Amino acid sequence: MIEEHPSDLRADIARYFPGRSLNEFHRNEFGTGTMSWLELWEFVLALPYDSMTKSAMAGDHGHRRWTESDYMLRELLAVAQFQARIAWAGHHIEGKVPDLPLWEEPDRRSPEQIEADRELAVARAERARKYHEATKPGSQDTEYAKKLAAALAEHQRVAAEEQRLPDGGGQTPPDN
């Protein structure tokens, strides 16, 4: 943790434990420091959920995690929106009740994860497009359609084999 997130840890110790510094721990390695491993670990455990160190340890390197205050504000907004809907309906105001969307939680994925998810979505959309093109009525026989037909035939063959009795009689079990 010290090697992975040193600047976050340094900032959090200075912020949440005034008068203390990560330098006290580093000096300890040379025998002159005042912070032990145990004390450093206790400081890390005492850090709040929204601290930079805990955010980085949870994989949020952009510090986009919500704090407890953010969650409380979202809930207060939800209550206010609910009261507005009740007031709208209770006073028989003409027109449709306004759509009041809640705040969305921030996206904590890394840029690499976002790009990988985007590429996956594009690949899925392309597969769905190929499937719909190959299976719509009147479509031309394409390689993809042939693969789909072969896969369907294989699936039906395996399903038929599973329905046969173990004695090899070729009969299907009776429905109860």
PDB file of N, CA, C and O in Angstrom, residues 71-98:
ATOM      1  N   TYR A  71     -24.401  10.612  -0.766  1.00  0.00           N
ATOM      2  CA  TYR A  71     -25.520   9.672  -0.669  1.00  0.00           C
ATOM      3  C   TYR A  71     -26.686  10.288   0.094  1.00  0.00           C
ATOM      4  O   TYR A  71     -27.849  10.114  -0.277  1.00  0.00           O
ATOM      5  N   MET A  72     -26.399  11.021   1.178  1.00  0.00           N
ATOM      6  CA  MET A  72     -27.468  11.653   1.943  1.00  0.00           C
ATOM      7  C   MET A  72     -28.170  12.722   1.109  1.00  0.00           C
ATOM      8  O   MET A  72     -29.401  12.827   1.139  1.00  0.00           O
ATOM      9  N   LEU A  73     -27.408  13.497   0.333  1.00  0.00           N
ATOM     10  CA  LEU A  73     -28.030  14.507  -0.515  1.00  0.00           C
ATOM     11  C   LEU A  73     -28.921  13.865  -1.575  1.00  0.00           C
ATOM     12  O   LEU A  73     -29.996  14.376  -1.893  1.00  0.00           O
ATOM     13  N   ARG A  74     -28.475  12.728  -2.129  1.00  0.00           N
ATOM     14  CA  ARG A  74     -29.303  12.051  -3.126  1.00  0.00           C
ATOM     15  C   ARG A  74     -30.608  11.577  -2.498  1.00  0.00           C
ATOM     16  O   ARG A  74     -31.667  11.684  -3.102  1.00  0.00           O
ATOM     17  N   GLU A  75     -30.543  11.066  -1.277  1.00  0.00           N
ATOM     18  CA  GLU A  75     -31.761  10.610  -0.620  1.00  0.00           C
ATOM     19  C   GLU A  75     -32.687  11.777  -0.291  1.00  0.00           C
ATOM     20  O   GLU A  75     -33.908  11.658  -0.415  1.00  0.00           O
ATOM     21  N   LEU A  76     -32.108  12.900   0.123  1.00  0.00           N
ATOM     22  CA  LEU A  76     -32.941  14.080   0.376  1.00  0.00           C
ATOM     23  C   LEU A  76     -33.610  14.554  -0.912  1.00  0.00           C
ATOM     24  O   LEU A  76     -34.781  14.967  -0.903  1.00  0.00           O
ATOM     25  N   LEU A  77     -32.896  14.505  -2.005  1.00  0.00           N
ATOM     26  CA  LEU A  77     -33.468  14.874  -3.294  1.00  0.00           C
ATOM     27  C   LEU A  77     -34.599  13.916  -3.661  1.00  0.00           C
ATOM     28  O   LEU A  77     -35.650  14.346  -4.148  1.00  0.00           O
ATOM     29  N   ALA A  78     -34.424  12.636  -3.393  1.00  0.00           N
ATOM     30  CA  ALA A  78     -35.466  11.655  -3.690  1.00  0.00           C
ATOM     31  C   ALA A  78     -36.726  11.945  -2.874  1.00  0.00           C
ATOM     32  O   ALA A  78     -37.851  11.861  -3.391  1.00  0.00           O
ATOM     33  N   VAL A  79     -36.545  12.295  -1.607  1.00  0.00           N
ATOM     34  CA  VAL A  79     -37.696  12.622  -0.760  1.00  0.00           C
ATOM     35  C   VAL A  79     -38.388  13.872  -1.283  1.00  0.00           C
ATOM     36  O   VAL A  79     -39.624  13.920  -1.378  1.00  0.00           O
ATOM     37  N   ALA A  80     -37.619  14.887  -1.642  1.00  0.00           N
ATOM     38  CA  ALA A  80     -38.208  16.124  -2.174  1.00  0.00           C
ATOM     39  C   ALA A  80     -38.957  15.852  -3.479  1.00  0.00           C
ATOM     40  O   ALA A  80     -40.048  16.390  -3.703  1.00  0.00           O
ATOM     41  N   GLN A  81     -38.402  15.004  -4.331  1.00  0.00           N
ATOM     42  CA  GLN A  81     -39.076  14.667  -5.578  1.00  0.00           C
ATOM     43  C   GLN A  81     -40.366  13.891  -5.319  1.00  0.00           C
ATOM     44  O   GLN A  81     -41.382  14.109  -5.976  1.00  0.00           O
ATOM     45  N   PHE A  82     -40.338  12.993  -4.344  1.00  0.00           N
ATOM     46  CA  PHE A  82     -41.533  12.231  -3.989  1.00  0.00           C
ATOM     47  C   PHE A  82     -42.620  13.167  -3.464  1.00  0.00           C
ATOM     48  O   PHE A  82     -43.785  13.045  -3.829  1.00  0.00           O
ATOM     49  N   GLN A  83     -42.227  14.113  -2.628  1.00  0.00           N
ATOM     50  CA  GLN A  83     -43.194  15.081  -2.105  1.00  0.00           C
ATOM     51  C   GLN A  83     -43.765  15.943  -3.227  1.00  0.00           C
ATOM     52  O   GLN A  83     -44.948  16.288  -3.214  1.00  0.00           O
ATOM     53  N   ALA A  84     -42.937  16.289  -4.203  1.00  0.00           N
ATOM     54  CA  ALA A  84     -43.428  17.070  -5.341  1.00  0.00           C
ATOM     55  C   ALA A  84     -44.454  16.277  -6.138  1.00  0.00           C
ATOM     56  O   ALA A  84     -45.477  16.822  -6.570  1.00  0.00           O
ATOM     57  N   ARG A  85     -44.226  14.970  -6.310  1.00  0.00           N
ATOM     58  CA  ARG A  85     -45.188  14.142  -7.027  1.00  0.00           C
ATOM     59  C   ARG A  85     -46.513  14.054  -6.261  1.00  0.00           C
ATOM     60  O   ARG A  85     -47.590  14.102  -6.847  1.00  0.00           O
ATOM     61  N   ILE A  86     -46.412  13.894  -4.936  1.00  0.00           N
ATOM     62  CA  ILE A  86     -47.629  13.826  -4.116  1.00  0.00           C
ATOM     63  C   ILE A  86     -48.390  15.147  -4.205  1.00  0.00           C
ATOM     64  O   ILE A  86     -49.613  15.164  -4.378  1.00  0.00           O
ATOM     65  N   ALA A  87     -47.676  16.252  -4.104  1.00  0.00           N
ATOM     66  CA  ALA A  87     -48.326  17.568  -4.188  1.00  0.00           C
ATOM     67  C   ALA A  87     -48.965  17.754  -5.559  1.00  0.00           C
ATOM     68  O   ALA A  87     -50.074  18.294  -5.670  1.00  0.00           O
ATOM     69  N   TRP A  88     -48.306  17.302  -6.602  1.00  0.00           N
ATOM     70  CA  TRP A  88     -48.829  17.432  -7.963  1.00  0.00           C
ATOM     71  C   TRP A  88     -50.147  16.661  -8.083  1.00  0.00           C
ATOM     72  O   TRP A  88     -51.137  17.178  -8.598  1.00  0.00           O
ATOM     73  N   ALA A  89     -50.132  15.421  -7.587  1.00  0.00           N
ATOM     74  CA  ALA A  89     -51.332  14.594  -7.685  1.00  0.00           C
ATOM     75  C   ALA A  89     -52.405  15.062  -6.699  1.00  0.00           C
ATOM     76  O   ALA A  89     -53.600  15.039  -7.012  1.00  0.00           O
ATOM     77  N   GLY A  90     -52.015  15.491  -5.516  1.00  0.00           N
ATOM     78  CA  GLY A  90     -52.966  15.886  -4.483  1.00  0.00           C
ATOM     79  C   GLY A  90     -53.702  17.167  -4.794  1.00  0.00           C
ATOM     80  O   GLY A  90     -54.851  17.353  -4.390  1.00  0.00           O
ATOM     81  N   HIS A  91     -53.074  18.054  -5.517  1.00  0.00           N
ATOM     82  CA  HIS A  91     -53.704  19.333  -5.847  1.00  0.00           C
ATOM     83  C   HIS A  91     -54.385  19.278  -7.204  1.00  0.00           C
ATOM     84  O   HIS A  91     -54.853  20.295  -7.706  1.00  0.00           O
ATOM     85  N   HIS A  92     -54.422  18.094  -7.791  1.00  0.00           N
ATOM     86  CA  HIS A  92     -55.081  17.872  -9.076  1.00  0.00           C
ATOM     87  C   HIS A  92     -54.608  18.872 -10.131  1.00  0.00           C
ATOM     88  O   HIS A  92     -55.401  19.493 -10.822  1.00  0.00           O
ATOM     89  N   ILE A  93     -53.305  19.028 -10.193  1.00  0.00           N
ATOM     90  CA  ILE A  93     -52.724  19.926 -11.186  1.00  0.00           C
ATOM     91  C   ILE A  93     -52.841  19.269 -12.556  1.00  0.00           C
ATOM     92  O   ILE A  93     -52.595  18.079 -12.708  1.00  0.00           O
ATOM     93  N   GLU A  94     -53.225  20.048 -13.550  1.00  0.00           N
ATOM     94  CA  GLU A  94     -53.402  19.520 -14.902  1.00  0.00           C
ATOM     95  C   GLU A  94     -52.052  19.122 -15.493  1.00  0.00           C
ATOM     96  O   GLU A  94     -51.017  19.711 -15.201  1.00  0.00           O
ATOM     97  N   GLY A  95     -52.085  18.124 -16.324  1.00  0.00           N
ATOM     98  CA  GLY A  95     -50.880  17.707 -17.027  1.00  0.00           C
ATOM     99  C   GLY A  95     -50.199  16.532 -16.360  1.00  0.00           C
ATOM    100  O   GLY A  95     -50.598  16.058 -15.292  1.00  0.00           O
ATOM    101  N   LYS A  96     -49.181  16.084 -17.020  1.00  0.00           N
ATOM    102  CA  LYS A  96     -48.427  14.919 -16.562  1.00  0.00           C
ATOM    103  C   LYS A  96     -47.478  15.312 -15.422  1.00  0.00           C
ATOM    104  O   LYS A  96     -46.889  16.395 -15.436  1.00  0.00           O
ATOM    105  N   VAL A  97     -47.317  14.411 -14.473  1.00  0.00           N
ATOM    106  CA  VAL A  97     -46.370  14.639 -13.374  1.00  0.00           C
ATOM    107  C   VAL A  97     -44.968  14.730 -13.977  1.00  0.00           C
ATOM    108  O   VAL A  97     -44.582  13.892 -14.796  1.00  0.00           O
ATOM    109  N   PRO A  98     -44.192  15.746 -13.609  1.00  0.00           N
ATOM    110  CA  PRO A  98     -42.862  15.884 -14.211  1.00  0.00           C
ATOM    111  C   PRO A  98     -41.947  14.715 -13.833  1.00  0.00           C
ATOM    112  O   PRO A  98     -42.015  14.205 -12.717  1.00  0.00           O
TER     113      PRO A  98
END
